[in-house]
Every structure is written in C-alpha cells, then in structure tokens.
Amino acid sequence: MAKVVVFGTELVAELAHYYLTTDTDHEIVAFTVNQEYIKEPTFCGLPVVPFEEVTTLYPTNEYKFFAPLSERKMNQVRAKVYQEAKDLGYEFISYISSRATVLTDKIGENCFILEDNTIQPFVTIGNNVVLWSGNHIGHHGTIKDHVYFTSHVVLSGRCVVEPYCFFGVNATIRDGVHIAEGTLFAMGTNFTGKKTEPWSIYKGNPAEKAKISSKDINL
C-alpha cells in the first residue's frame, strides 16, 4: 500500500479516485493542480493543494504520485506533468485493473489500465500509458511512453508504438506495424499498412492519411 497524491480535479481524477479506492490498497491523501487552476479547497472529500507546494506538504520520501491525465495535445500535457513530478523526486504508482487480463509483467510507471483489457504475453508497455477499457494488445508488442488507447482498439501482434500516439475507439491495426511518434488513428480506422509517418493522422476503412498533422488538431 502507498499513500498517493493524485494530479487533477476533473473527470479522469474522479475516476482514478474511484478505481484506486475500490480496487487497490492505495490510500489517496490529496489532489494537486497548479495554483491558478484551484477552484475549490477539496475534491472527492480530500484536500486540493497547489502543485507548487506539493513537496512541502507531501514529501517525496513518504508519498507517491499518480497523474492520470487525458490525451490533450497528443499526450504532451500528461507527459509534461509526469516529468515535472518526476523531477521533484516522486515515485509513481500504476493502476492495473483486477478485471483486466494481463499476461506480462513489463509495465511501466504512471500507467492507467482499466477493466477488460487483454494484454497478451511478451508485451512491453512503457511509462505514462493509458489503456481505457476493453482493448486487445497483441503478443510481442511494444508500447512506448506517453501513449493513449481509448476503447475497443485491436492492436495485433508484434507492433511497435512510438511515443505520443493516440488510438480512437474501435481502431484496428494489423500485425507487425511500426507506428511512428505522434500517430493518431481516428475512430473506426482500419490500418493494414506496414508503418505510419510521424505526427500523422489516419482515418477510414481502409485507412487513408489525412492532409493535416496531428500536431495541428485540438485533441
């Protein structure tokens, strides 16, 4: 069991509170956001403290950290908060649902893995990865840092997913694909190619590459 400070006061933080309190032995002691974003002194019945003061109130040698943020700006907001808390000296927990089928022990820190995910043998998952409910992660795959899967995505075996990628609901990826940094698969995309281009968007069935970059959308 760890005493945990959670970053955020929005819907994902509320969900993290639910999952951690009902499905783990961890104890959430407080929430934190940057001072300018504090609207109320408490959230889910717990104190909300300025991130600028968090190490004074909750020292890094006594408390752990969890930053289960959304996919905003192609996961770059979550990556920034993760790195800032890491630079302060915090260790991170990961949440892996007891209702997920997880057949690998190679999962990094600050991951948020919800119910009904199937993660097959010989998969490696990096740090700061979100797997919302109901995804299939195929055998011998590698998912690197700061990646976001929504729900009911099929990532077939032997794929490599580079950082900052996003997978929309019901996207399907064939086996052995190299998915470049910052790739976005839109909802329902069926990708049958061998590789993607960095910071690109793919949509449709069969998938076609969009003319705009994933850096240019308000995700």
XYZ file of C-alpha atoms in Angstrom:
219
model
C 0.000 0.000 0.000
C 1.168 3.528 -0.766
C -0.070 6.951 0.236
C -0.693 8.722 -3.051
C -1.105 12.283 -4.292
C -3.176 12.447 -7.499
C -2.770 15.226 -10.061
C -6.032 16.679 -11.367
C -9.517 17.748 -10.303
C -11.524 16.806 -13.372
C -13.385 13.714 -14.543
C -10.339 11.498 -15.009
C -9.129 12.324 -11.500
C -12.564 11.396 -10.155
C -12.372 8.078 -11.999
C -8.860 7.497 -10.626
C -10.235 8.083 -7.139
C -12.955 5.501 -7.758
C -10.612 2.848 -9.145
C -7.855 3.319 -6.575
C -10.241 3.286 -3.622
C -12.328 0.310 -4.780
C -9.701 -1.867 -6.485
C -6.370 -1.278 -4.694
C -4.913 -0.942 -1.206
C -3.511 2.511 -2.008
C -4.672 5.490 0.018
C -5.245 8.769 -1.808
C -4.330 11.581 0.584
C -4.763 14.650 -1.630
C -5.229 16.029 -5.113
C -2.972 18.650 -6.646
C -3.085 21.078 -9.564
C -1.264 24.278 -10.357
C -2.338 27.135 -8.112
C -4.146 29.041 -10.866
C -6.475 26.079 -11.531
C -7.650 25.523 -7.953
C -11.396 26.236 -7.846
C -12.385 24.537 -4.593
C -10.395 23.550 -1.477
C -11.488 19.905 -1.682
C -12.222 17.279 -4.338
C -13.823 13.913 -3.644
C -13.682 14.848 0.033
C -9.902 15.302 0.033
C -7.715 18.441 0.087
C -6.629 20.115 -3.136
C -3.139 21.594 -2.782
C -1.038 23.762 -5.120
C 1.406 21.728 -7.198
C 3.935 24.465 -6.475
C 3.824 23.468 -2.771
C 3.177 19.746 -3.022
C 6.614 18.524 -1.898
C 6.430 20.650 1.256
C 3.041 19.235 2.220
C 3.629 15.705 0.950
C 7.376 14.888 0.943
C 8.683 12.646 -1.805
C 10.146 10.144 0.665
C 6.725 9.491 2.225
C 4.234 9.776 -0.633
C 3.905 8.530 -4.191
C 2.353 10.267 -7.180
C -0.217 9.468 -9.862
C -1.016 11.688 -12.856
C -3.833 10.016 -14.829
C -4.465 12.854 -17.267
C -6.200 12.833 -20.628
C -4.830 12.827 -24.169
C -4.725 16.627 -24.531
C -2.255 17.896 -27.119
C -1.401 14.352 -28.177
C -0.464 13.326 -24.635
C 2.045 16.139 -24.279
C 0.212 17.764 -21.350
C 0.270 14.470 -19.441
C 3.920 13.953 -20.333
C 4.813 17.423 -19.039
C 3.110 16.871 -15.677
C 4.676 13.418 -15.400
C 8.160 14.816 -15.992
C 7.660 17.747 -13.628
C 6.574 15.447 -10.792
C 9.429 13.073 -11.570
C 11.889 15.971 -11.444
C 10.561 16.802 -7.975
C 11.655 13.329 -6.891
C 8.364 11.440 -6.713
C 7.980 7.760 -7.418
C 4.817 6.823 -9.317
C 2.224 4.132 -8.964
C 0.400 2.486 -11.841
C -3.190 1.312 -11.732
C -3.894 -2.027 -13.442
C -7.475 -3.190 -13.067
C -8.032 -6.518 -11.342
C -10.595 -7.112 -14.102
C -8.017 -6.869 -16.893
C -6.307 -9.927 -18.372
C -2.615 -9.098 -18.092
C -0.110 -11.737 -19.207
C 3.047 -9.620 -18.955
C 4.942 -8.039 -16.076
C 6.656 -5.441 -18.254
C 4.512 -2.399 -17.489
C 5.996 0.965 -16.562
C 5.021 3.641 -14.060
C 2.111 6.075 -14.109
C 0.064 3.767 -16.315
C -3.745 3.712 -16.089
C -5.089 0.373 -17.336
C -8.824 -0.165 -16.942
C -11.134 -3.171 -16.950
C -11.496 -5.724 -19.744
C -8.179 -5.022 -21.409
C -6.405 -8.100 -22.761
C -2.630 -7.767 -22.767
C -1.029 -10.854 -24.259
C 2.321 -12.465 -23.368
C 5.640 -10.794 -24.222
C 4.158 -7.301 -24.435
C 6.177 -4.365 -23.087
C 4.405 -1.176 -22.007
C 6.361 1.970 -21.170
C 5.649 4.807 -18.757
C 2.653 7.145 -18.656
C 0.423 4.986 -20.863
C -3.394 4.962 -20.712
C -5.442 1.946 -21.779
C -9.116 2.744 -21.368
C -11.480 -0.222 -21.138
C -11.766 -3.162 -23.500
C -8.641 -3.091 -25.695
C -6.676 -6.001 -27.179
C -2.876 -5.669 -27.111
C -1.305 -8.422 -29.187
C 1.665 -10.602 -28.307
C 5.285 -9.434 -28.593
C 4.208 -5.816 -28.993
C 5.940 -2.746 -27.617
C 4.111 0.381 -26.494
C 6.475 3.209 -25.614
C 5.909 6.196 -23.313
C 3.002 8.703 -23.342
C 0.541 6.706 -25.460
C -3.272 6.736 -25.190
C -5.702 3.965 -26.172
C -9.403 4.796 -25.941
C -11.676 1.701 -26.009
C -12.098 -1.446 -28.112
C -8.892 -0.932 -30.049
C -7.284 -4.022 -31.593
C -3.509 -3.772 -31.786
C -2.385 -7.001 -33.410
C 0.811 -8.827 -32.530
C 4.402 -7.624 -32.966
C 3.519 -3.938 -33.361
C 5.812 -1.172 -32.119
C 4.105 2.003 -30.927
C 6.367 5.032 -30.569
C 5.660 7.804 -28.005
C 2.736 10.265 -28.130
C 0.396 8.109 -30.222
C -3.401 8.115 -29.913
C -5.836 5.326 -30.831
C -9.505 6.204 -31.333
C -12.415 3.946 -30.429
C -12.623 0.734 -32.497
C -9.400 1.342 -34.410
C -7.881 -1.865 -35.805
C -4.166 -2.254 -36.565
C -2.761 -5.242 -38.431
C 0.190 -7.249 -37.117
C 3.807 -6.116 -37.315
C 3.176 -2.390 -37.875
C 5.701 0.258 -36.845
C 3.643 3.176 -35.569
C 5.678 6.381 -35.680
C 5.785 9.044 -32.983
C 2.652 11.153 -32.703
C 0.458 8.987 -34.937
C -3.291 9.459 -34.487
C -5.748 6.773 -35.570
C -9.269 8.168 -35.813
C -12.337 6.305 -34.563
C -13.003 3.153 -36.573
C -9.783 3.276 -38.581
C -8.686 0.009 -40.212
C -4.924 0.211 -40.823
C -3.358 -2.513 -42.970
C -0.055 -0.872 -43.935
C 3.433 -1.615 -42.625
C 4.257 1.718 -40.985
C 2.996 5.239 -40.358
C 4.612 8.641 -40.695
C 5.465 10.755 -37.627
C 2.754 13.131 -36.361
C 0.292 11.900 -38.960
C -3.453 11.171 -38.871
C -5.091 8.087 -40.378
C -8.821 7.569 -40.802
C -11.296 5.377 -42.637
C -11.569 1.789 -43.833
C -9.217 1.209 -45.499
C -7.166 3.862 -43.717
C -6.021 6.950 -45.565
C -3.519 9.520 -44.372
C -5.042 12.931 -43.675
C -3.527 16.114 -45.083
C -3.091 17.745 -41.679
C -0.661 16.841 -38.903
C -1.717 15.506 -35.515
C 0.156 18.490 -34.086
C -2.415 20.794 -35.695
C -5.624 19.439 -34.177
C -7.265 20.354 -30.885
C -7.373 16.918 -29.299
